[in-house]
Short mmCIF file of C-alpha atoms and ligand atoms in Angstrom, two decimals:
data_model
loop_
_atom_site.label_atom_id
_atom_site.label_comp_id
_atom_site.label_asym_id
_atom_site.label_seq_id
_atom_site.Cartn_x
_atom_site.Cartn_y
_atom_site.Cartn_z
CA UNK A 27 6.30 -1.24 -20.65
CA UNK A 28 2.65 -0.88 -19.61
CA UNK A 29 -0.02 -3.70 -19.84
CA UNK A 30 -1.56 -2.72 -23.03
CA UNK A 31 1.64 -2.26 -24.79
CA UNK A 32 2.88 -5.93 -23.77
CA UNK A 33 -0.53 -7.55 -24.15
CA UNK A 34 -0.13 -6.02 -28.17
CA UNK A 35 3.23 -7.29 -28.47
CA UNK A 36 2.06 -10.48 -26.92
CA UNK A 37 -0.85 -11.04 -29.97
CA UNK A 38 1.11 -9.36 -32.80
CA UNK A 39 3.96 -12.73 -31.52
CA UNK A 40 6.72 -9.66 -31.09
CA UNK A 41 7.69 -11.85 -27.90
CA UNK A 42 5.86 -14.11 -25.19
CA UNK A 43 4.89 -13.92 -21.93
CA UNK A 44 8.10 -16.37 -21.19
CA UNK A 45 10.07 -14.23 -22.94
CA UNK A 46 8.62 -11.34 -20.69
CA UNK A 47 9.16 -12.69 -17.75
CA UNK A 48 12.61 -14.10 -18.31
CA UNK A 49 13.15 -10.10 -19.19
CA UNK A 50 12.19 -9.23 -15.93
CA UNK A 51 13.58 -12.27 -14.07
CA UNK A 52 17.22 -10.58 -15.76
CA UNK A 53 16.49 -6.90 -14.26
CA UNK A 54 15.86 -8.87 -11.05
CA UNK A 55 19.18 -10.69 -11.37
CA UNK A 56 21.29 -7.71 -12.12
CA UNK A 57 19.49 -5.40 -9.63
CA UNK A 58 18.25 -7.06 -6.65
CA UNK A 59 21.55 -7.52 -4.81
CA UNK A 60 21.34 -3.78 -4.50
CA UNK A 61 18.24 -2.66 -4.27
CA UNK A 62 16.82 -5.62 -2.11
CA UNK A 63 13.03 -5.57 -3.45
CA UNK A 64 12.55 -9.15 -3.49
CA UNK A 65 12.95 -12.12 -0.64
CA UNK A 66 12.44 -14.18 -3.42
CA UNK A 67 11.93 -14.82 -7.03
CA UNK A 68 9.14 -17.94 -7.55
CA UNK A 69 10.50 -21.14 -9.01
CA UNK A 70 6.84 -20.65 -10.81
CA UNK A 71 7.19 -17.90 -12.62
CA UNK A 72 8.09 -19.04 -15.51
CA UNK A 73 5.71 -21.67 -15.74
CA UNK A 74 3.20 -19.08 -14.73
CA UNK A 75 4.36 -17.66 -18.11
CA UNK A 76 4.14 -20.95 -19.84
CA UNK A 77 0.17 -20.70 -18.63
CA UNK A 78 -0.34 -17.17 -20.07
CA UNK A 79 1.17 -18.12 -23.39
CA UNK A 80 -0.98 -20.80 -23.89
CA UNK A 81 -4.14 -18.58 -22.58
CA UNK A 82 -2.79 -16.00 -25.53
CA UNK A 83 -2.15 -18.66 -28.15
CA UNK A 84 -6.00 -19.67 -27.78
CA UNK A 85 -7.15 -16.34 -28.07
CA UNK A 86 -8.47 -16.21 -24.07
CA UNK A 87 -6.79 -12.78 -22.95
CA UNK A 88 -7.63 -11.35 -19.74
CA UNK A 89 -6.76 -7.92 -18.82
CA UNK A 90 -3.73 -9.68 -16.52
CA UNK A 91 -2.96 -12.35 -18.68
CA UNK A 92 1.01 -12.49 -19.02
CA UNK A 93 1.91 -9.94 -16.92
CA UNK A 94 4.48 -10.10 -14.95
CA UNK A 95 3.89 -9.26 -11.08
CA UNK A 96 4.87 -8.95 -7.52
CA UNK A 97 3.20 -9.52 -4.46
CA UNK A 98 4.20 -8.10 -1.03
CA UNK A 99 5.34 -10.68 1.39
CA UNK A 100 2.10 -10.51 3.33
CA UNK A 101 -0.10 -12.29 0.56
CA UNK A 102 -0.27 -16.39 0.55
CA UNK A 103 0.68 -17.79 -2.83
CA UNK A 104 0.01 -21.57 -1.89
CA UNK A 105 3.35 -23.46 -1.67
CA UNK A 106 5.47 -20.69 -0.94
CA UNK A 107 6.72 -18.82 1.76
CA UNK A 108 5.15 -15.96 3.10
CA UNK A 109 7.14 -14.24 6.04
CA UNK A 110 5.82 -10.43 6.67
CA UNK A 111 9.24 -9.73 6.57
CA UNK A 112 9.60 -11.32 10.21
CA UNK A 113 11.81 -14.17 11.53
CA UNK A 114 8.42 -15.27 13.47
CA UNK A 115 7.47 -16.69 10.05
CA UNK A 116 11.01 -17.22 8.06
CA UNK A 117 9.35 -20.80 7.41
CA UNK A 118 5.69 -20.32 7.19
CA UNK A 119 4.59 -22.21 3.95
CA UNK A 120 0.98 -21.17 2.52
CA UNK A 121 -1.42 -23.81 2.40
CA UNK A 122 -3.75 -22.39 0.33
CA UNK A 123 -3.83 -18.84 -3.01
CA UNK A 124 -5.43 -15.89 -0.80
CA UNK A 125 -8.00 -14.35 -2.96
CA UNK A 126 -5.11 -12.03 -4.55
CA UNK A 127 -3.47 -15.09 -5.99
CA UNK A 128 -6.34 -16.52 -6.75
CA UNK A 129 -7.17 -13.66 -9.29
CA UNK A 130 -3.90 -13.34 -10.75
CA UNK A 131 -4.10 -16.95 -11.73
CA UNK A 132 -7.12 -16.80 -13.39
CA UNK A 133 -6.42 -13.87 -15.35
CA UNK A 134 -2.99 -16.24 -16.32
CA UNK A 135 -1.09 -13.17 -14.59
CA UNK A 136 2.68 -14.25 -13.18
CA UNK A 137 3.45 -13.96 -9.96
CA UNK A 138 7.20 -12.90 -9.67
CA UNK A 139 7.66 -13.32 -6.15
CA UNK A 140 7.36 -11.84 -2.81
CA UNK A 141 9.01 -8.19 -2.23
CA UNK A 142 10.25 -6.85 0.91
CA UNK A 143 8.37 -5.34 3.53
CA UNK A 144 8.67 -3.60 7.22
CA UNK A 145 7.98 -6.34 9.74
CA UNK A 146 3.73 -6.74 9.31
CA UNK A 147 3.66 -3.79 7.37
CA UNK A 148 4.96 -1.76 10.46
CA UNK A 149 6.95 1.11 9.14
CA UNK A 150 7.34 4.17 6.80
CA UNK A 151 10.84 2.91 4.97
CA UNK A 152 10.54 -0.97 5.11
CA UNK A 153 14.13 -0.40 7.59
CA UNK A 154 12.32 -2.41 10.27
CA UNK A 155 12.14 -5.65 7.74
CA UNK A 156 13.71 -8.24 9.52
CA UNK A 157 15.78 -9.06 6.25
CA UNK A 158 17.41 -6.40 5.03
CA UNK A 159 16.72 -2.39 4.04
CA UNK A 160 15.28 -1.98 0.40
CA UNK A 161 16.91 0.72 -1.09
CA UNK A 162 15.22 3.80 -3.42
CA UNK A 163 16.20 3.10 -6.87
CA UNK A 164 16.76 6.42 -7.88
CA UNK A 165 19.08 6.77 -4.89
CA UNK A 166 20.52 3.83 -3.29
CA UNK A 167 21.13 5.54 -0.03
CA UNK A 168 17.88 6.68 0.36
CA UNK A 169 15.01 4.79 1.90
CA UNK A 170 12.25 3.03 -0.94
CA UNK A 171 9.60 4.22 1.90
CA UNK A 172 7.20 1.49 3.57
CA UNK A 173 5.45 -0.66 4.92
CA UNK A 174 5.33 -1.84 0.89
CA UNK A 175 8.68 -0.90 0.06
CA UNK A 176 9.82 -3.75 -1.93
CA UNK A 177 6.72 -3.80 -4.21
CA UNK A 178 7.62 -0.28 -5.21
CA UNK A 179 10.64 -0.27 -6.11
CA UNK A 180 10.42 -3.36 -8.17
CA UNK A 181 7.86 -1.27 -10.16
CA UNK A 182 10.32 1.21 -9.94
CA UNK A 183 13.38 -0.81 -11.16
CA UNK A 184 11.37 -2.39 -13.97
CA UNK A 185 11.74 -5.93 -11.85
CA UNK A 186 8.41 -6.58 -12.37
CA UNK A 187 5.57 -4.61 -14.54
CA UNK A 188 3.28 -3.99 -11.41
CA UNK A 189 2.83 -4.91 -7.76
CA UNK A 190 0.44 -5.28 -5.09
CA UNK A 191 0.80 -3.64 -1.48
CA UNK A 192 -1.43 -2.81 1.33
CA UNK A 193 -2.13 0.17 3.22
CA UNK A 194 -3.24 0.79 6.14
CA UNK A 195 -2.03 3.90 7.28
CA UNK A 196 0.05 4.89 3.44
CA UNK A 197 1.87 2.03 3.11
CA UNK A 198 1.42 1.52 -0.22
CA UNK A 199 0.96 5.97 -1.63
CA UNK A 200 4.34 7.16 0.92
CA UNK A 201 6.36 4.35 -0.72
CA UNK A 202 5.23 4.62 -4.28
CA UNK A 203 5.97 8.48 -3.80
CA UNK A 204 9.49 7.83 -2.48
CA UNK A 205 10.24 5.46 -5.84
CA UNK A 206 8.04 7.71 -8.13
CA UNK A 207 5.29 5.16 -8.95
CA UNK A 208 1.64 5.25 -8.75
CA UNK A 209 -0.12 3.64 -5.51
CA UNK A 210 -4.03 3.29 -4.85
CA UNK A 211 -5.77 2.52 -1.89
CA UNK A 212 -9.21 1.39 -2.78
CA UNK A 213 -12.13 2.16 -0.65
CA UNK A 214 -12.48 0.22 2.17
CA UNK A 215 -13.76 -2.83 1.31
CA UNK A 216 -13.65 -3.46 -2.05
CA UNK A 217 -10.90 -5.23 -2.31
CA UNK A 218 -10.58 -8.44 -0.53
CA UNK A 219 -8.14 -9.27 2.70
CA UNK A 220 -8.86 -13.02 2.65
CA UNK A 221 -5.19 -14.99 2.78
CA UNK A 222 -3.39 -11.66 3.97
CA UNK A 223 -1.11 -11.71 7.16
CA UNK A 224 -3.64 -8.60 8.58
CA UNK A 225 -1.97 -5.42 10.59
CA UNK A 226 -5.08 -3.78 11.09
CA UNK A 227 -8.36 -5.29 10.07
CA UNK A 228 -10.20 -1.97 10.08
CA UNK A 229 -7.96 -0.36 8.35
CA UNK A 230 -5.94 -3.04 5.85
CA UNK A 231 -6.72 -2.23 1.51
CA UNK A 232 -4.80 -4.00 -0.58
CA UNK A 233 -3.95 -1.89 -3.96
CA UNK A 234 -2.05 -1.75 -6.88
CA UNK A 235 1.08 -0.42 -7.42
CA UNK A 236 2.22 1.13 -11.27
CA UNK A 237 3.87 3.01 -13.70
CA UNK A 238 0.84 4.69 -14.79
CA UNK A 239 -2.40 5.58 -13.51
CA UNK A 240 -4.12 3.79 -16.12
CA UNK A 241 -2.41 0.48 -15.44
CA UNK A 242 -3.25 0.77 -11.71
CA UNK A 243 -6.62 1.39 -12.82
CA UNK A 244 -7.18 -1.84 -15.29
CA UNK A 245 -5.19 -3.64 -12.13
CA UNK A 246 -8.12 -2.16 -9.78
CA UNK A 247 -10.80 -3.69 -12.25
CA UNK A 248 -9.50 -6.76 -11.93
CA UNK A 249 -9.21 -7.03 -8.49
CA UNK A 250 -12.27 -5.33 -6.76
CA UNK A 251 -14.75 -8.21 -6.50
CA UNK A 252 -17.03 -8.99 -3.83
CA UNK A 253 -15.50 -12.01 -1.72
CA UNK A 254 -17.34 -13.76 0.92
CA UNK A 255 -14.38 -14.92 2.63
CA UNK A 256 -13.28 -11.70 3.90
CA UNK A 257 -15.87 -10.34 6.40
CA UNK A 258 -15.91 -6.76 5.72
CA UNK A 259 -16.04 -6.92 1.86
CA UNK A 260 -18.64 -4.62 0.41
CA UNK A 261 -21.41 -7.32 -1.28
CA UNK A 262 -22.25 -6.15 -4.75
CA UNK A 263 -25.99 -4.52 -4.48
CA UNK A 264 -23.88 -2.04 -2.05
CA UNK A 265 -21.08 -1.35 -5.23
CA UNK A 266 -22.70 1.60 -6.28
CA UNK A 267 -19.27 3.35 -7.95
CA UNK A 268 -19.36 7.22 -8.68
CA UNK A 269 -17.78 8.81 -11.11
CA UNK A 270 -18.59 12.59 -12.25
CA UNK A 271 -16.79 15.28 -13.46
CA UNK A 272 -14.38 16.90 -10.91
CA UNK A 273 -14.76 20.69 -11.06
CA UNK A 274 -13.93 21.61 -7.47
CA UNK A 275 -10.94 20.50 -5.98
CA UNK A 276 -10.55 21.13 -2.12
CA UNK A 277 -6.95 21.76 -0.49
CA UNK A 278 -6.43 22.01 3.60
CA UNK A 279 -4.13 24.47 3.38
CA UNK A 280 -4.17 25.17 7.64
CA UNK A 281 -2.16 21.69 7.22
CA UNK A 282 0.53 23.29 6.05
CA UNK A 283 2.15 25.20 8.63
CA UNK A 284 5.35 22.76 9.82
CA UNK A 285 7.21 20.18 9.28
CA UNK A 286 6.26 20.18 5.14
CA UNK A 287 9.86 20.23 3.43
CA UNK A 288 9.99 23.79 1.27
CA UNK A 289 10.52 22.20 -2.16
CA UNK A 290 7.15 19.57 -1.39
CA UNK A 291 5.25 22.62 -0.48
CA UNK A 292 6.68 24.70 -3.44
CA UNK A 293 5.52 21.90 -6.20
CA UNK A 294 2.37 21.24 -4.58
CA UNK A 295 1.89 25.04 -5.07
CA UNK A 296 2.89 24.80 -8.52
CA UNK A 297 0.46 21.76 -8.73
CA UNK A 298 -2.28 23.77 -7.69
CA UNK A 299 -1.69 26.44 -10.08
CA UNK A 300 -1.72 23.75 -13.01
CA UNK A 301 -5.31 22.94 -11.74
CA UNK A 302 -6.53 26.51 -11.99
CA UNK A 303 -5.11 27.24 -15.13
CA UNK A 304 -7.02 23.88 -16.25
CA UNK A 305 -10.01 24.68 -15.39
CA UNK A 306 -10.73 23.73 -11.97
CA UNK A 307 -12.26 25.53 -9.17
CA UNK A 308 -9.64 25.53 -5.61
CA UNK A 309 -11.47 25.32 -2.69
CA UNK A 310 -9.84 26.12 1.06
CA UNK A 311 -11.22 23.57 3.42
CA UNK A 312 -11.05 22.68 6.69
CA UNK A 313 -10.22 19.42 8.40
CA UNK A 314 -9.29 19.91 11.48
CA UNK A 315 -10.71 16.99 12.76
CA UNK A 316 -8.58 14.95 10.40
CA UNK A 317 -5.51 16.44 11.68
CA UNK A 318 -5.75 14.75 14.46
CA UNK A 319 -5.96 11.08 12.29
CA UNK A 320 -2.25 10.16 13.45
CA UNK A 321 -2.59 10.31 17.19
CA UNK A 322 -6.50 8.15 16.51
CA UNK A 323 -4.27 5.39 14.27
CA UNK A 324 -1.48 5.53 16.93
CA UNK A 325 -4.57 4.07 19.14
CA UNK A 326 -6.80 2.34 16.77
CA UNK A 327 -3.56 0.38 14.93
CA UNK A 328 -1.64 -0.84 17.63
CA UNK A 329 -4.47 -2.33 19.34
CA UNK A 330 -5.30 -4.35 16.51
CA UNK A 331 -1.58 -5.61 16.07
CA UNK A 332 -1.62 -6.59 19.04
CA UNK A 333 -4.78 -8.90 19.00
CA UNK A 334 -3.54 -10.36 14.97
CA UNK A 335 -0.10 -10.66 16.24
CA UNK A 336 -1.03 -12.91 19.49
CA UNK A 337 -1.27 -16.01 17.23
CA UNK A 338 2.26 -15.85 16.78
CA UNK A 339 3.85 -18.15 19.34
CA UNK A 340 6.95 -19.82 17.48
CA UNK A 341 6.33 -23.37 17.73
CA UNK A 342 5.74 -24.17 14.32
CA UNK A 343 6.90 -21.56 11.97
CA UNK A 344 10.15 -19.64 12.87
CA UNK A 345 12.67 -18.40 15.72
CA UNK A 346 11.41 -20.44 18.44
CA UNK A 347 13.30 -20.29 21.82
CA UNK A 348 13.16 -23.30 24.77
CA UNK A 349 12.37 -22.53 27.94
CA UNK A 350 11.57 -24.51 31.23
CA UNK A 351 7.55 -24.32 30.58
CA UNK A 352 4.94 -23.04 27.97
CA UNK A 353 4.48 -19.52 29.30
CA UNK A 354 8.44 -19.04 28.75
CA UNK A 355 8.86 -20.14 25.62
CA UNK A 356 6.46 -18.31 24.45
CA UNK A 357 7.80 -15.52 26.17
CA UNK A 358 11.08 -16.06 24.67
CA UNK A 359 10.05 -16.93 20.91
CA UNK A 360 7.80 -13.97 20.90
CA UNK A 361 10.81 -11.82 22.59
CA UNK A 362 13.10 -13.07 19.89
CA UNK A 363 11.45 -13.60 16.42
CA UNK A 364 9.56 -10.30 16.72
CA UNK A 365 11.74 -7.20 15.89
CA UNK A 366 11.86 -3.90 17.70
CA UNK A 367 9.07 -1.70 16.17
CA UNK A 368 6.84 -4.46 16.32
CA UNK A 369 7.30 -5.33 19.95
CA UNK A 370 7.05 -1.80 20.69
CA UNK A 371 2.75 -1.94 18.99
CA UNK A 372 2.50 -5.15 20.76
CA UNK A 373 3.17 -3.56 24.10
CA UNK A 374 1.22 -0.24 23.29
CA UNK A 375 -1.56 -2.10 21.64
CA UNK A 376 -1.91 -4.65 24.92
CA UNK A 377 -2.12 -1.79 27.09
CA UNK A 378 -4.10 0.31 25.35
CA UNK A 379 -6.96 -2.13 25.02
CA UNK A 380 -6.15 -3.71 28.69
CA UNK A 381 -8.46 -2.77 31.63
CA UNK A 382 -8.94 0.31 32.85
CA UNK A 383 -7.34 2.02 29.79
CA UNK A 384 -9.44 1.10 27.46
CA UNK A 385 -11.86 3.65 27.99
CA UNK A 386 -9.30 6.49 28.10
CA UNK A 387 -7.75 5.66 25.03
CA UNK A 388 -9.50 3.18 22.56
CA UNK A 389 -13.27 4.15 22.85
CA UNK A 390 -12.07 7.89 22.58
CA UNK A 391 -10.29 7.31 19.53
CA UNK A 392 -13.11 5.47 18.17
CA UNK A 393 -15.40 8.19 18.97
CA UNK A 394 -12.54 10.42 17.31
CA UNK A 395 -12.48 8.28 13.88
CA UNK A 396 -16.44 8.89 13.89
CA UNK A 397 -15.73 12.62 13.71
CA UNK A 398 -13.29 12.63 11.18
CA UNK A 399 -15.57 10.37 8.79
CA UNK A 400 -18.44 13.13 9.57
CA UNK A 401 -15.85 15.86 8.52
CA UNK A 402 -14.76 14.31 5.63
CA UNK A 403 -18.52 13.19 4.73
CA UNK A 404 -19.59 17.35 5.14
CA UNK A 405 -16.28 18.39 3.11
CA UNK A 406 -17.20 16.24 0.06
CA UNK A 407 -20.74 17.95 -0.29
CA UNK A 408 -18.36 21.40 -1.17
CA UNK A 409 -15.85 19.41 -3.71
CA UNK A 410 -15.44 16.86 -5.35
CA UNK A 411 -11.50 15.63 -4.51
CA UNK A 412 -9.04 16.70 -1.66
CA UNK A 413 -5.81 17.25 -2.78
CA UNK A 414 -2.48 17.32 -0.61
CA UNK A 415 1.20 15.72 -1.39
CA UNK A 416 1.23 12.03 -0.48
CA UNK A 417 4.25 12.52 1.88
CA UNK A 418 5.66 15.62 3.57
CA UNK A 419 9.02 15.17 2.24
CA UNK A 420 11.24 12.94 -0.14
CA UNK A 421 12.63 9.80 0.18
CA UNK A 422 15.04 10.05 3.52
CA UNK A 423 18.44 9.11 4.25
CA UNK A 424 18.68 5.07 5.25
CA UNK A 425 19.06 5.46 9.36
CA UNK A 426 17.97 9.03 9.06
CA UNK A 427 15.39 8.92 11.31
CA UNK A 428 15.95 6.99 14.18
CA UNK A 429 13.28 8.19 16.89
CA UNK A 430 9.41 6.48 15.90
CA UNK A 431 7.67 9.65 16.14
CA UNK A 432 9.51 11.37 13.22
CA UNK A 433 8.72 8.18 11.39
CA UNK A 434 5.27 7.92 12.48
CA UNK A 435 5.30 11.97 11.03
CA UNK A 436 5.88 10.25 7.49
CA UNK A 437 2.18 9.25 7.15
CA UNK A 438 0.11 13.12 8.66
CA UNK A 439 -0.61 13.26 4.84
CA UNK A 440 -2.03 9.20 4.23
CA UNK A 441 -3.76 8.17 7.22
CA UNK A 442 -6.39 10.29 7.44
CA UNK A 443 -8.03 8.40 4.48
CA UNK A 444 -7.23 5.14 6.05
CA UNK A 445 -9.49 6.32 9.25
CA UNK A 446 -12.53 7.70 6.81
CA UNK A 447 -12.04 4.32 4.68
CA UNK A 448 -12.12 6.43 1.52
CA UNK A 449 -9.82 5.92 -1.64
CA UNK A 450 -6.69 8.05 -2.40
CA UNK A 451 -4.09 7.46 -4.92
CA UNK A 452 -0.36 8.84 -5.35
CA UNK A 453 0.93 10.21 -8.39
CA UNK A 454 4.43 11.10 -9.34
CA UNK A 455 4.87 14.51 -10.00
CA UNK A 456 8.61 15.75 -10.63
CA UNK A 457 12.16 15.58 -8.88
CA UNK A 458 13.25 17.47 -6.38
CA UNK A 459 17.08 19.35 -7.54
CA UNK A 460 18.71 16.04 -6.14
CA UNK A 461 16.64 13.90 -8.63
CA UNK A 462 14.40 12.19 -6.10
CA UNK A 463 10.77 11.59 -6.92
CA UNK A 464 7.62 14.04 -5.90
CA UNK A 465 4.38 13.23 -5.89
CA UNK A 466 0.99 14.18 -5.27
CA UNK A 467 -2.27 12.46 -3.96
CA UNK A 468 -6.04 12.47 -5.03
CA UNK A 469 -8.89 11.47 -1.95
CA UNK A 470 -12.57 11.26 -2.88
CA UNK A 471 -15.69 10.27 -1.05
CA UNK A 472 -16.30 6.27 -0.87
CA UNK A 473 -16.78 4.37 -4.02
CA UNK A 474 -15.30 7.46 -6.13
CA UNK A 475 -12.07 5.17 -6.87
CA UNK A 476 -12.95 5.72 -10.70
CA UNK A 477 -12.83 9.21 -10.33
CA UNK A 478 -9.35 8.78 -9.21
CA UNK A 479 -8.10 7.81 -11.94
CA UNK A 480 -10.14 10.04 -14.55
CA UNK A 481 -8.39 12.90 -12.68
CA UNK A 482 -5.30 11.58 -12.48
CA UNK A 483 -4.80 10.53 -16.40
CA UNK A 484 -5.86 14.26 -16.99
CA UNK A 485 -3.02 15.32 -14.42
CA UNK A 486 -0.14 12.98 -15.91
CA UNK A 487 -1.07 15.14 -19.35
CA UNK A 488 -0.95 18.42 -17.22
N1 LIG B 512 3.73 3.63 8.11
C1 LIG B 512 2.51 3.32 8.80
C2 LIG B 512 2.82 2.50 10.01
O1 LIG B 512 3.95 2.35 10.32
C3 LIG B 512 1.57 2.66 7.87
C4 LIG B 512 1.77 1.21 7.72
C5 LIG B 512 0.86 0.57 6.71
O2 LIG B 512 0.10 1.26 6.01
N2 LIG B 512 0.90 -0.74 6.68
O3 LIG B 512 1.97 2.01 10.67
#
C-alpha cells in the first residue's frame, strides 16, 4: 500500500479510511506481541478515521488525509501518553498536539499510536527501551535498530502505512536500514521540534519513515513548515530549496578500511557500479574531518542530554522513590526511573560541560563540528551527493553487542550529517544471503532534501 494507491481506492469507495485503519489495527493485533513496535495502539484511531472519511466524502483530500500512521513515543499527541520509552515518564499525559500532531490532524491523517523507542532516543537497536526489545521483522532475533526502532518496523510489518522518527545521530536511516524501509532526515531545521521530548537540541530532525521514497517525500511536503514555536526553525524567506540534476556523485572511500562487514562493502560496490553504468560521474573525496564526527557527538550529545534530561525529577510523572529530604529523592527517582545507557550520558554529559572540563572537551568539539561543516561545505562545490551505506553492517543479533562503544560504532556512517545539519536519506537496497535488509544512503548540501528524493526514485528503478 502506498499513499497514492489508498487515497485512489479511498475516492473510487473501494474501502474507507475506517476500513483502512481497522486493516492495520488487525496486522497490529496479530503481530505486535512479537515484534513489539507499538506501546500502544490509540483508542482514537478509529475515530481519527471516522474524520478522514468524512474529509473524503466532501471532496477535501489532503495529501495525509486517511492515512494511517505512527508516531515515535517522543511526540505529544494531547491526551495520551508519551513516555520516551522511560519509566521516568510511564505516566506523563500530553497536555497539548506538538506541531507533528498538529499536522497530521489537519491533513485528517490517523495517528495509530506511539512505537517503541531506546530510552530518549539513546541507542542504535531500541534494546535500551525501558519496555521491551523491538524485534526486526524480517528476523525476529535480530535487532529493528534504534533510537526509532518501533516506527520502523511498523512500516516494516505493514502495522501502519508510515511513521515518524527523529534523528539525531541516525536514529531514524540505521533503523529503517535494519527493517528495509526508507528514512529521511531533513535539513536541520525545517522540520519543527516543538512538543518533542528533545535528546539533543542541536542536533534533533524529525523525519519520515516509508515504504518508498516517494511516500517519504509527499510525507516531507507535508511536514516542513516554518513554526515559530520551535526556536531554531528555518523562517520561510531563508527556504530557498535546491534541486538540480545530480551528475557527480562523491564516495569517501579512505572510510572504508575496518570494521565495514564484507557483504555491506561488496553491495555498496555493486551500488556504485549501477551509478556509473547510469550515467553518473564517481568522485573520490576526502573527509577526514568528518571521520572524526563520532568522537565530536560523543561530546556535543551527551552534554545536551544531560541539560534536557535535568527536568526529570519523578515527582509527578513516573518511578518516584522517597527519601528523608528533597536532594535524596531526587537522587533516588532519578537513580531509579532512568535506565543504564541513559544514566551513563547523564554522567558524561554533567562532566563534560562541568568546570574545568569544559574547555578541554566541549568548546573543542565545537570548534571540531565547525570544521567538519567547512569540509563538507568545500566537498559539495566538487559533487553534487555523498554516497556511503547507511550502517556498516546488518541488523545484529538481540544482546549481540553488549559493550557501548561497538554500539556507538553503529552510527560512523549517520552522524556525520547530523553534525553538518545537512539532509541524508536511507534506501533499501537488497538482502544480505541470510535475507536481512541492505541499504544505502544519499547526503546533499543544506536545503537539497528534494534532490534526495529525485535521486533516490531513479535508484529504486536502478
Ligand atoms: N544511536 C545514536 C545514539 O545512541 C543516535 C541516536 C539518535 O539519533 N536519536 O545516540
Amino acid at each position: 500500500m502506498t499513499i497514492e494507491k489508498a487515497q485512489t481506492h479511498f475516492r473510487n469507495g473501494d474501502f474507507s479510511a475506517r476500513e483502512l485503519t481497522q486493516a492495520y489495527i488487525d496486522e497490529i493485533q496479530k503481530k505486535n506481541k512479537d515484534i513489539f513496535a507499538y506501546l500502544e495502539v490509540f483508542d482514537n484511531a478509529l475515530k481519527d478515521a471516522d474524520k478522514a472519511d468524512e474529509m473524503i466524502k466532501s471532496g477535501n483530500i489532503k495529501p495525509l488525509t486517511g492515512i494511517p500512521v505512527a508516531l515515535k513515543d517522543n511526540m505529544l499527541v494531547e491526551g495520551e501518553i508519551c513516555s520516551a520509552g522511560s519509566k521516568i515518564l510511564e505516566n506523563y499525559n500530553s497536555t497539548y498536539d506538538g506541531t507533528m500532531a498538529k499536522i497530521l490532524k489537519n491533513h485528517g491523517a490517523v495517528i495509530l499510536g506511539r512505537t517503541n523507542m531506546d530510552e530518549f532516543a539513546m541507542g542504535s537497536s531500541t534494546e535500551n527501551s525501558a519496555y521491551g526489545v523491538t524485534k526486526n521483522p524480517y528476523d525476529l532475533s535480530t535487532v529493528a535498530g534504534g533510537s526509532s526502532g518501533g516506527s520502523t518496523s511498523a512500516v516494516a510489518g505493514d502495522m501502519a502505512l508510515l511513521s515518524l522518527g527523529s534523528d539525531t545521530g541516525g536514529s531514524i536511516r540505521q533503523p529503517a536500514s535494519f527493517c528495509g524501509v526508507v528514512g529521511f532526515k531533513p535539513t536541520y531545521g525545517v522540520v519543527s521540534r516543538s512538543g518533542i521530548i528533545p535528546m539533543g537540541n542541536s542536533l534533533d530532525q524529525i523525519g519520515p519513515i516509508a515504504k518508498n521514497v516517494s511516500d517519504a517525500e509527499i510525507f516531507f511536503n507535508a511536514i516542513k513548515i516554518h513554526d515559530p514555536l520551535d526556536a531554531q526553525s528555518i523562517p520561510e524567506e531563508k527556504r530557498i530549496f535546491e534541486n538540480k540534476k545530480v551528475k557527480k556523485i562523491g564516495v569517501p572511500w579512505h572510510l572504508f578500511k575496518e570494521g565495514v562487514d564484507p557483504e555491506v562493502l561488496e553491495n555498496f560496490k555493486n551500488s556504485i557500479e549501477k551509478f556509473k553504468n547510469a550515467g553518473y560521474e564517481i568522485i573520490d573525496i576526502d573527509l577526514s574531518k568528518a571521520q572524526h564526527s563520532l568522537a565530536v557527538y560523543y561530546v556535543i550529545m551527551p552534554a545536551e542530554v544531560s541539560t534536557n534530561l535535568s527536568r526529570f525529577d519523578g515527582i509527578r510523572y513516573g518511578v518516584s522513590a522517597p527519601g528523608k529530604d528533597l536532594s535524596e529523592v531526587y537522587n533516588k527517582s532519578r537513580g531509579a526511573g532512568f535506565g543504564k545507557e541513559t544514566r551513563r550520558r547523564i554522567l558524561l554529559g554533567t562532566y563534560i560541560l562541568s568546570h574545568g572540563h569544559f574547555d578541554s572537551y566541549y568548546s573543542k568539539a565545537l570548534a571540531v563540528s565547525e570544521a567538519i561543516k567547512d569540509e563538507f561545505r568545500k566537498v559539495f562545490e566538487s559533487v553534487d551527493v555523498i554516497v556511503t551505506p547507511t550502517s556498516p553492517t546488518p541488523a545484529f543479533k538481540i544482546g549481540a553487542k553488549s559493550d557501548p562503544l561497538s554500539m556507538y560504532l553503529a552510527d560512523i556512517f549517520t552522524v556525520p550529517a547530523n553534525i553538518a545539519g545537512i539532509p541524508a536519506i536511507s534506501i533499501p537496497n537488497g538482502f544480505t544471503k541470510n535475507g536481512l535488509p541492505l541499504d544505502i544512503q544519499f547526503m546533499a548540501p543544506h536545503f537539497a532534501d528534494s534532490l534526495l528524493f529525485t535521486l533516490g526514485k531513479e535508484f529504486e528503478k536502478m
